mmCIF file of C-alpha atoms in Angstrom:
data_model
loop_
_atom_site.group_PDB
_atom_site.id
_atom_site.type_symbol
_atom_site.label_atom_id
_atom_site.label_comp_id
_atom_site.label_asym_id
_atom_site.label_seq_id
_atom_site.Cartn_x
_atom_site.Cartn_y
_atom_site.Cartn_z
ATOM 1 C CA MET A 14 101.835 56.683 89.197
ATOM 2 C CA TYR A 15 101.269 60.196 87.876
ATOM 3 C CA GLN A 16 99.902 60.302 84.331
ATOM 4 C CA TYR A 17 100.240 63.440 82.229
ATOM 5 C CA ASP A 18 96.810 64.590 81.045
ATOM 6 C CA VAL A 19 97.491 65.523 77.422
ATOM 7 C CA LYS A 20 93.875 66.451 76.631
ATOM 8 C CA SER A 21 93.636 68.770 79.629
ATOM 9 C CA HIS A 22 96.942 70.413 78.683
ATOM 10 C CA ILE A 23 95.737 70.986 75.111
ATOM 11 C CA LYS A 24 92.468 72.490 76.364
ATOM 12 C CA ARG A 25 94.388 74.884 78.617
ATOM 13 C CA ASN A 26 96.583 75.930 75.721
ATOM 14 C CA ILE A 27 93.532 76.548 73.530
ATOM 15 C CA PHE A 28 91.831 78.564 76.281
ATOM 16 C CA PHE A 29 94.923 80.709 76.863
ATOM 17 C CA SER A 30 95.390 81.278 73.129
ATOM 18 C CA ILE A 31 91.827 82.644 72.973
ATOM 19 C CA ILE A 32 92.503 84.933 75.938
ATOM 20 C CA ASN A 33 95.856 85.961 74.520
ATOM 21 C CA LYS A 34 94.319 86.789 71.148
ATOM 22 C CA LYS A 35 92.209 89.482 72.820
ATOM 23 C CA TYR A 36 94.646 90.817 75.426
ATOM 24 C CA ASN A 37 98.055 89.969 73.899
ATOM 25 C CA PHE A 38 99.444 88.875 77.264
ATOM 26 C CA SER A 39 102.401 87.002 75.771
ATOM 27 C CA ARG A 40 104.049 90.283 74.772
ATOM 28 C CA VAL A 41 103.856 91.601 78.328
ATOM 29 C CA VAL A 42 103.916 88.752 80.854
ATOM 30 C CA GLY A 43 105.659 85.850 79.161
ATOM 31 C CA GLY A 44 105.914 82.696 81.242
ATOM 32 C CA CYS A 45 102.681 83.228 83.215
ATOM 33 C CA GLU A 46 100.336 81.343 80.887
ATOM 34 C CA GLU A 47 99.118 78.779 83.435
ATOM 35 C CA VAL A 48 98.579 81.431 86.107
ATOM 36 C CA LEU A 49 96.607 83.674 83.755
ATOM 37 C CA GLU A 50 94.619 80.684 82.467
ATOM 38 C CA GLN A 51 93.645 79.777 86.027
ATOM 39 C CA ILE A 52 92.787 83.354 87.019
ATOM 40 C CA PHE A 53 90.629 83.935 83.953
ATOM 41 C CA GLY A 54 88.974 80.527 84.096
ATOM 42 C CA ASP A 55 88.213 80.459 87.822
ATOM 43 C CA VAL A 56 87.837 84.145 88.668
ATOM 44 C CA LEU A 57 87.370 86.602 85.813
ATOM 45 C CA LEU A 58 85.415 84.815 83.099
ATOM 46 C CA SER A 59 81.996 85.417 84.662
ATOM 47 C CA ARG A 60 82.754 89.154 84.701
ATOM 48 C CA LEU A 61 83.394 89.134 80.960
ATOM 49 C CA TYR A 62 80.042 87.537 80.087
ATOM 50 C CA PRO A 63 76.868 89.650 79.777
ATOM 51 C CA SER A 64 75.564 90.406 83.287
ATOM 52 C CA THR A 65 72.017 89.456 82.227
ATOM 53 C CA PHE A 66 73.109 85.874 81.597
ATOM 54 C CA ILE A 67 75.213 85.632 84.772
ATOM 55 C CA ASN A 68 72.262 86.949 86.806
ATOM 56 C CA GLN A 69 70.098 84.177 85.351
ATOM 57 C CA THR A 70 72.535 81.574 86.677
ATOM 58 C CA GLY A 71 72.196 82.947 90.197
ATOM 59 C CA ILE A 72 75.941 82.677 90.894
ATOM 60 C CA LYS A 73 78.062 85.254 92.667
ATOM 61 C CA HIS A 74 81.326 86.414 91.200
ATOM 62 C CA CYS A 75 84.528 85.290 92.883
ATOM 63 C CA ARG A 76 85.467 88.220 95.115
ATOM 64 C CA GLY A 77 89.163 87.675 95.475
ATOM 65 C CA ILE A 78 92.464 86.197 94.396
ATOM 66 C CA LEU A 79 95.439 85.481 96.628
ATOM 67 C CA LEU A 80 98.674 85.354 94.653
ATOM 68 C CA HIS A 81 101.634 83.677 96.317
ATOM 69 C CA TRP A 82 105.118 83.841 94.789
ATOM 70 C CA PRO A 83 108.796 84.418 95.511
ATOM 71 C CA HIS A 84 110.212 87.928 95.382
ATOM 72 C CA GLY A 85 110.756 89.257 91.879
ATOM 73 C CA SER A 86 108.300 86.939 90.134
ATOM 74 C CA GLY A 87 106.286 89.750 88.592
ATOM 75 C CA LYS A 88 103.360 90.399 90.949
ATOM 76 C CA THR A 89 103.190 94.114 90.090
ATOM 77 C CA LEU A 90 103.198 93.379 86.380
ATOM 78 C CA LEU A 91 100.627 90.572 86.626
ATOM 79 C CA THR A 92 98.157 92.467 88.826
ATOM 80 C CA ARG A 93 98.434 95.530 86.599
ATOM 81 C CA THR A 94 97.801 93.353 83.557
ATOM 82 C CA ILE A 95 94.639 91.913 85.132
ATOM 83 C CA CYS A 96 93.335 95.411 85.893
ATOM 84 C CA GLN A 97 94.081 96.585 82.359
ATOM 85 C CA ALA A 98 92.243 93.577 80.924
ATOM 86 C CA LEU A 99 89.190 94.468 83.022
ATOM 87 C CA ASN A 100 89.642 98.171 82.228
ATOM 88 C CA VAL A 101 89.611 99.119 85.922
ATOM 89 C CA LYS A 102 91.897 101.519 87.790
ATOM 90 C CA PRO A 103 92.528 99.788 91.130
ATOM 91 C CA LYS A 104 93.040 101.070 94.637
ATOM 92 C CA VAL A 105 96.432 99.851 95.864
ATOM 93 C CA VAL A 106 97.144 99.210 99.532
ATOM 94 C CA ASN A 107 100.710 98.376 100.565
ATOM 95 C CA GLY A 108 100.438 96.228 103.660
ATOM 96 C CA SER A 109 103.806 96.894 105.246
ATOM 97 C CA GLU A 110 103.583 100.656 104.698
ATOM 98 C CA THR A 111 99.935 100.974 105.686
ATOM 99 C CA PHE A 112 99.814 98.925 108.882
ATOM 100 C CA SER A 113 101.521 101.501 111.119
ATOM 101 C CA LYS A 114 99.196 104.209 109.813
ATOM 102 C CA MET A 115 96.144 102.164 110.738
ATOM 103 C CA LEU A 116 96.673 102.145 114.496
ATOM 104 C CA GLY A 117 93.474 103.478 116.014
ATOM 105 C CA GLU A 118 91.669 103.784 112.702
ATOM 106 C CA SER A 119 92.046 100.374 111.085
ATOM 107 C CA GLU A 120 88.366 99.506 110.694
ATOM 108 C CA GLU A 121 87.536 102.919 109.259
ATOM 109 C CA LYS A 122 90.319 102.646 106.657
ATOM 110 C CA ILE A 123 89.017 99.278 105.496
ATOM 111 C CA ARG A 124 85.462 100.608 105.303
ATOM 112 C CA GLU A 125 86.655 103.555 103.203
ATOM 113 C CA LEU A 126 88.208 101.185 100.669
ATOM 114 C CA PHE A 127 84.786 99.672 99.927
ATOM 115 C CA ALA A 128 82.650 102.811 100.295
ATOM 116 C CA ASP A 129 82.442 103.548 96.548
ATOM 117 C CA ALA A 130 81.490 99.946 95.751
ATOM 118 C CA GLU A 131 78.767 99.975 98.415
ATOM 119 C CA PHE A 132 77.350 103.268 97.152
ATOM 120 C CA ASP A 133 77.325 101.998 93.560
ATOM 121 C CA THR A 134 75.566 98.808 94.607
ATOM 122 C CA GLN A 135 72.837 100.793 96.341
ATOM 123 C CA GLU A 136 72.373 103.256 93.482
ATOM 124 C CA VAL A 137 72.859 101.074 90.388
ATOM 125 C CA GLY A 138 72.603 97.475 91.559
ATOM 126 C CA VAL A 139 74.197 94.455 89.897
ATOM 127 C CA THR A 140 74.971 96.329 86.663
ATOM 128 C CA GLY A 141 77.333 98.755 88.392
ATOM 129 C CA ALA A 142 81.043 99.128 87.747
ATOM 130 C CA LEU A 143 83.689 96.741 89.059
ATOM 131 C CA TYR A 144 85.929 97.943 91.901
ATOM 132 C CA ILE A 145 89.360 96.371 92.396
ATOM 133 C CA THR A 146 91.495 96.712 95.510
ATOM 134 C CA ILE A 147 95.031 95.327 95.490
ATOM 135 C CA PHE A 148 96.527 94.435 98.873
ATOM 136 C CA ASP A 149 100.249 94.218 98.218
ATOM 137 C CA GLU A 150 101.955 92.236 101.002
ATOM 138 C CA ILE A 151 98.566 91.337 102.431
ATOM 139 C CA ASP A 152 100.334 89.162 105.019
ATOM 140 C CA ALA A 153 101.360 92.377 106.822
ATOM 141 C CA LEU A 154 97.685 93.271 107.359
ATOM 142 C CA CYS A 155 95.916 89.927 107.704
ATOM 143 C CA LYS A 156 98.150 87.708 109.775
ATOM 144 C CA LYS A 157 96.724 84.711 111.584
ATOM 145 C CA ARG A 158 94.544 86.048 114.371
ATOM 146 C CA SER A 159 96.177 85.865 117.767
ATOM 147 C CA SER A 160 95.003 84.987 121.269
ATOM 148 C CA THR A 161 97.325 87.570 122.808
ATOM 149 C CA SER A 162 96.169 90.979 123.949
ATOM 150 C CA SER A 163 98.892 93.210 122.490
ATOM 151 C CA THR A 164 97.831 96.366 120.686
ATOM 152 C CA ARG A 165 99.502 95.281 117.460
ATOM 153 C CA ASP A 166 97.775 91.891 117.437
ATOM 154 C CA ALA A 167 94.423 93.492 118.249
ATOM 155 C CA VAL A 168 94.752 95.942 115.338
ATOM 156 C CA GLN A 169 95.668 93.164 112.895
ATOM 157 C CA ASP A 170 92.751 91.038 114.119
ATOM 158 C CA ASN A 171 90.388 93.993 113.612
ATOM 159 C CA ILE A 172 91.701 94.597 110.098
ATOM 160 C CA THR A 173 91.210 90.932 109.150
ATOM 161 C CA SER A 174 87.720 90.811 110.645
ATOM 162 C CA GLN A 175 86.647 94.043 108.946
ATOM 163 C CA LEU A 176 87.946 92.877 105.574
ATOM 164 C CA LEU A 177 86.095 89.562 105.892
ATOM 165 C CA THR A 178 82.907 91.399 106.846
ATOM 166 C CA LYS A 179 83.094 93.564 103.737
ATOM 167 C CA LEU A 180 83.703 90.575 101.474
ATOM 168 C CA ASP A 181 81.013 88.180 102.677
ATOM 169 C CA GLY A 182 79.046 89.841 105.471
ATOM 170 C CA PHE A 183 75.324 90.495 105.431
ATOM 171 C CA ALA A 184 75.711 93.211 102.772
ATOM 172 C CA GLN A 185 77.648 91.147 100.264
ATOM 173 C CA LEU A 186 79.277 93.117 97.473
ATOM 174 C CA ASN A 187 79.221 91.453 94.067
ATOM 175 C CA ASN A 188 81.019 94.339 92.342
ATOM 176 C CA VAL A 189 84.271 93.938 94.251
ATOM 177 C CA LEU A 190 87.455 92.065 93.382
ATOM 178 C CA VAL A 191 90.231 91.901 95.962
ATOM 179 C CA ILE A 192 93.699 90.867 94.797
ATOM 180 C CA GLY A 193 96.091 89.988 97.594
ATOM 181 C CA THR A 194 99.773 89.372 96.946
ATOM 182 C CA THR A 195 102.151 87.733 99.377
ATOM 183 C CA ASN A 196 105.448 85.930 99.712
ATOM 184 C CA LEU A 197 104.354 84.458 103.063
ATOM 185 C CA SER A 198 101.050 82.684 102.491
ATOM 186 C CA GLU A 199 101.570 80.496 105.560
ATOM 187 C CA THR A 200 101.272 83.549 107.851
ATOM 188 C CA ILE A 201 97.875 84.672 106.502
ATOM 189 C CA ASP A 202 94.699 83.976 108.463
ATOM 190 C CA ALA A 203 93.102 80.835 107.011
ATOM 191 C CA ALA A 204 89.659 82.446 107.095
ATOM 192 C CA LEU A 205 90.742 84.751 104.284
ATOM 193 C CA THR A 206 90.759 81.922 101.726
ATOM 194 C CA ARG A 207 87.360 80.397 102.442
ATOM 195 C CA PRO A 208 84.659 80.509 99.730
ATOM 196 C CA GLY A 209 83.196 83.982 99.240
ATOM 197 C CA ARG A 210 86.536 85.636 100.095
ATOM 198 C CA PRO A 211 89.881 85.686 98.250
ATOM 199 C CA GLU A 212 89.221 81.977 97.818
ATOM 200 C CA THR A 213 91.459 81.371 94.809
ATOM 201 C CA LEU A 214 95.001 80.760 96.011
ATOM 202 C CA THR A 215 97.369 80.794 93.065
ATOM 203 C CA LYS A 216 101.039 80.009 93.469
ATOM 204 C CA VAL A 217 103.396 81.437 90.898
ATOM 205 C CA GLU A 218 106.340 79.105 90.490
ATOM 206 C CA LEU A 219 109.834 80.044 89.387
ATOM 207 C CA PRO A 220 109.926 80.217 85.579
ATOM 208 C CA THR A 221 110.845 77.139 83.580
ATOM 209 C CA GLU A 222 113.461 77.274 80.819
ATOM 210 C CA ASN A 223 110.734 77.923 78.247
ATOM 211 C CA ASP A 224 109.266 80.631 80.495
ATOM 212 C CA ARG A 225 112.688 82.251 80.894
ATOM 213 C CA LEU A 226 113.080 82.362 77.123
ATOM 214 C CA LYS A 227 109.764 84.199 76.803
ATOM 215 C CA ILE A 228 110.739 86.612 79.576
ATOM 216 C CA PHE A 229 114.138 87.187 77.969
ATOM 217 C CA ASP A 230 112.450 87.946 74.633
ATOM 218 C CA ILE A 231 110.222 90.545 76.312
ATOM 219 C CA TYR A 232 113.088 92.437 77.924
ATOM 220 C CA ALA A 233 115.371 92.089 74.899
ATOM 221 C CA LYS A 234 112.689 92.764 72.276
ATOM 222 C CA PHE A 235 113.902 96.247 71.343
ATOM 223 C CA MET A 236 117.463 94.986 70.911
ATOM 224 C CA LEU A 237 116.127 92.146 68.781
ATOM 225 C CA GLN A 238 114.030 94.516 66.673
ATOM 226 C CA ASN A 239 116.951 96.902 66.182
ATOM 227 C CA HIS A 240 119.505 94.110 65.518
ATOM 228 C CA LEU A 241 121.726 95.120 68.438
ATOM 229 C CA LEU A 242 122.548 91.567 69.556
ATOM 230 C CA ASP A 243 125.757 90.133 68.152
ATOM 231 C CA ASN A 244 125.726 86.892 66.175
ATOM 232 C CA ASP A 245 127.832 85.197 68.873
ATOM 233 C CA ILE A 246 124.963 85.245 71.382
ATOM 234 C CA ASP A 247 124.478 81.736 72.840
ATOM 235 C CA ILE A 248 120.915 81.884 74.091
ATOM 236 C CA GLU A 249 120.961 78.293 75.383
ATOM 237 C CA GLN A 250 123.992 79.058 77.555
ATOM 238 C CA ILE A 251 122.369 82.217 78.886
ATOM 239 C CA LEU A 252 119.093 80.459 79.716
ATOM 240 C CA PHE A 253 120.929 77.571 81.379
ATOM 241 C CA GLY A 254 122.648 80.100 83.633
ATOM 242 C CA THR A 255 119.333 81.666 84.643
ATOM 243 C CA HIS A 256 118.005 78.447 86.192
ATOM 244 C CA GLY A 257 116.353 79.275 89.535
ATOM 245 C CA LEU A 258 116.183 83.003 88.792
ATOM 246 C CA THR A 259 113.043 85.126 88.741
ATOM 247 C CA ARG A 260 111.605 87.565 86.209
ATOM 248 C CA ALA A 261 113.293 90.446 88.070
ATOM 249 C CA HIS A 262 116.670 88.715 87.818
ATOM 250 C CA ILE A 263 116.265 88.251 84.057
ATOM 251 C CA GLU A 264 115.287 91.912 83.622
ATOM 252 C CA LYS A 265 118.426 92.890 85.553
ATOM 253 C CA LEU A 266 120.536 90.447 83.532
ATOM 254 C CA VAL A 267 119.525 92.139 80.277
ATOM 255 C CA ARG A 268 120.134 95.614 81.722
ATOM 256 C CA LEU A 269 123.575 94.664 83.056
ATOM 257 C CA ALA A 270 124.533 93.116 79.718
ATOM 258 C CA VAL A 271 123.794 96.421 77.965
ATOM 259 C CA ASN A 272 125.767 98.308 80.629
ATOM 260 C CA ASN A 273 128.696 95.927 80.150
ATOM 261 C CA ALA A 274 128.619 96.576 76.418
ATOM 262 C CA LEU A 275 128.605 100.338 76.997
ATOM 263 C CA ARG A 276 131.534 100.075 79.419
ATOM 264 C CA ARG A 277 133.472 97.936 76.948
ATOM 265 C CA ASP A 278 132.774 100.433 74.161
ATOM 266 C CA VAL A 279 133.992 103.393 76.233
ATOM 267 C CA ILE A 280 137.209 101.574 77.138
ATOM 268 C CA GLU A 281 137.875 100.630 73.501
ATOM 269 C CA ARG A 282 137.287 104.186 72.276
ATOM 270 C CA GLY A 283 139.048 105.831 75.203
ATOM 271 C CA THR A 284 136.444 108.584 75.467
ATOM 272 C CA LEU A 285 132.971 109.378 76.757
ATOM 273 C CA ALA A 286 132.326 111.615 73.759
ATOM 274 C CA ILE A 287 130.428 109.084 71.647
ATOM 275 C CA GLY A 288 128.142 110.322 68.897
ATOM 276 C CA GLU A 289 125.102 108.657 67.372
ATOM 277 C CA ASP A 290 127.029 107.265 64.400
ATOM 278 C CA SER A 291 129.606 105.630 66.688
ATOM 279 C CA ALA A 292 126.917 104.225 68.991
ATOM 280 C CA GLU A 293 125.141 102.637 66.023
ATOM 281 C CA GLN A 294 128.160 100.357 65.560
ATOM 282 C CA LEU A 295 127.929 98.860 69.059
ATOM 283 C CA ARG A 296 126.576 95.348 69.500
ATOM 284 C CA ILE A 297 125.803 93.495 72.734
ATOM 285 C CA CYS A 298 127.899 90.318 72.752
ATOM 286 C CA ASN A 299 127.710 86.973 74.490
ATOM 287 C CA SER A 300 130.593 87.999 76.770
ATOM 288 C CA ASP A 301 128.484 90.942 77.989
ATOM 289 C CA PHE A 302 125.772 88.525 79.058
ATOM 290 C CA SER A 303 128.293 86.145 80.639
ATOM 291 C CA ILE A 304 129.685 88.930 82.833
ATOM 292 C CA ALA A 305 126.162 90.076 83.696
ATOM 293 C CA LEU A 306 125.164 86.524 84.596
ATOM 294 C CA GLU A 307 128.092 86.216 87.010
ATOM 295 C CA LYS A 308 126.985 89.411 88.743
ATOM 296 C CA VAL A 309 123.378 88.266 89.054
ATOM 297 C CA GLN A 310 124.316 84.766 90.246
ATOM 298 C CA SER A 311 126.744 86.128 92.863
ATOM 299 C CA LYS A 312 123.863 87.591 94.919
ATOM 300 C CA PRO A 313 121.501 85.419 96.954
ATOM 301 C CA LEU A 314 117.811 85.746 96.133
ATOM 302 C CA ASP A 315 117.115 87.604 99.376
ATOM 303 C CA PHE A 316 119.473 90.360 98.247
ATOM 304 C CA TYR A 317 116.855 91.424 95.731
ATOM 305 C CA LYS A 318 114.099 92.016 98.261
ATOM 306 C CA GLY A 319 113.047 95.567 97.688
ATOM 307 C CA GLU A 320 115.620 96.123 94.936
ATOM 308 C CA THR A 321 113.112 95.817 92.115
ATOM 309 C CA ASN A 322 109.475 96.579 91.549
ATOM 310 C CA ASP A 323 108.870 92.912 90.714
ATOM 311 C CA MET A 324 108.455 93.831 87.091
#
């Protein structure tokens, strides 16, 4: 029988609260507490300690994270937040867009991504800067290696092999962090997740009701601050209707609710000539959210592939 570990849960909450106190994540990526706690605890913490102490331990930094989640769960927002916390401007590689451009030059492109990190390691050593490369849709570049002899399979195999060589080959780079994002973790070559590579596989689940409340508060915060939500808002009803939806859906829900309120206001006034004083009287009502929720729920999840930036 599964037993809930209360002490472990409390420790995680304390750890995240300490992280959040410094980086204020809850105002930006609500609902990702457990993911951020795992990433910081297992991957990033050693990079935040003085390098002199970490060198004394003899350990190597974790060189990669593989984030697996459904479309619209916030991968762009989360990866950007990690980079901001580490104060690093990343190189971003879009797998699906880049693959076709790599035919004939795949290995060279991968080598170029790590050239600056290699140069810094040679010139400065272990105290050099951190270099982050984000492989968005990494499954498009590093699929399971094939036994066939097609050109496409050969290129993908070369890309995977070159990436693995750069991460844990003879000239290991300790100043590199690779973040791979995917919706299809089962298609990625298993060698990519072995120790010394993007070994930390983190799955981002659909948000819980409490998570959805935090996400809703983030996207509705300006309306809350400016008192634009009507008193008839039934937040429990709204959250119940968002069950099974992603962060992107909730962002769209809030946007559609505002658009519904604007449409309703135009119809009531009978004109598009609305001044600032008139606009100040408008409030977003529960009915605006109900209509928006029907629109969001009427589309299958796959409809949103590519529609948002996963914010």
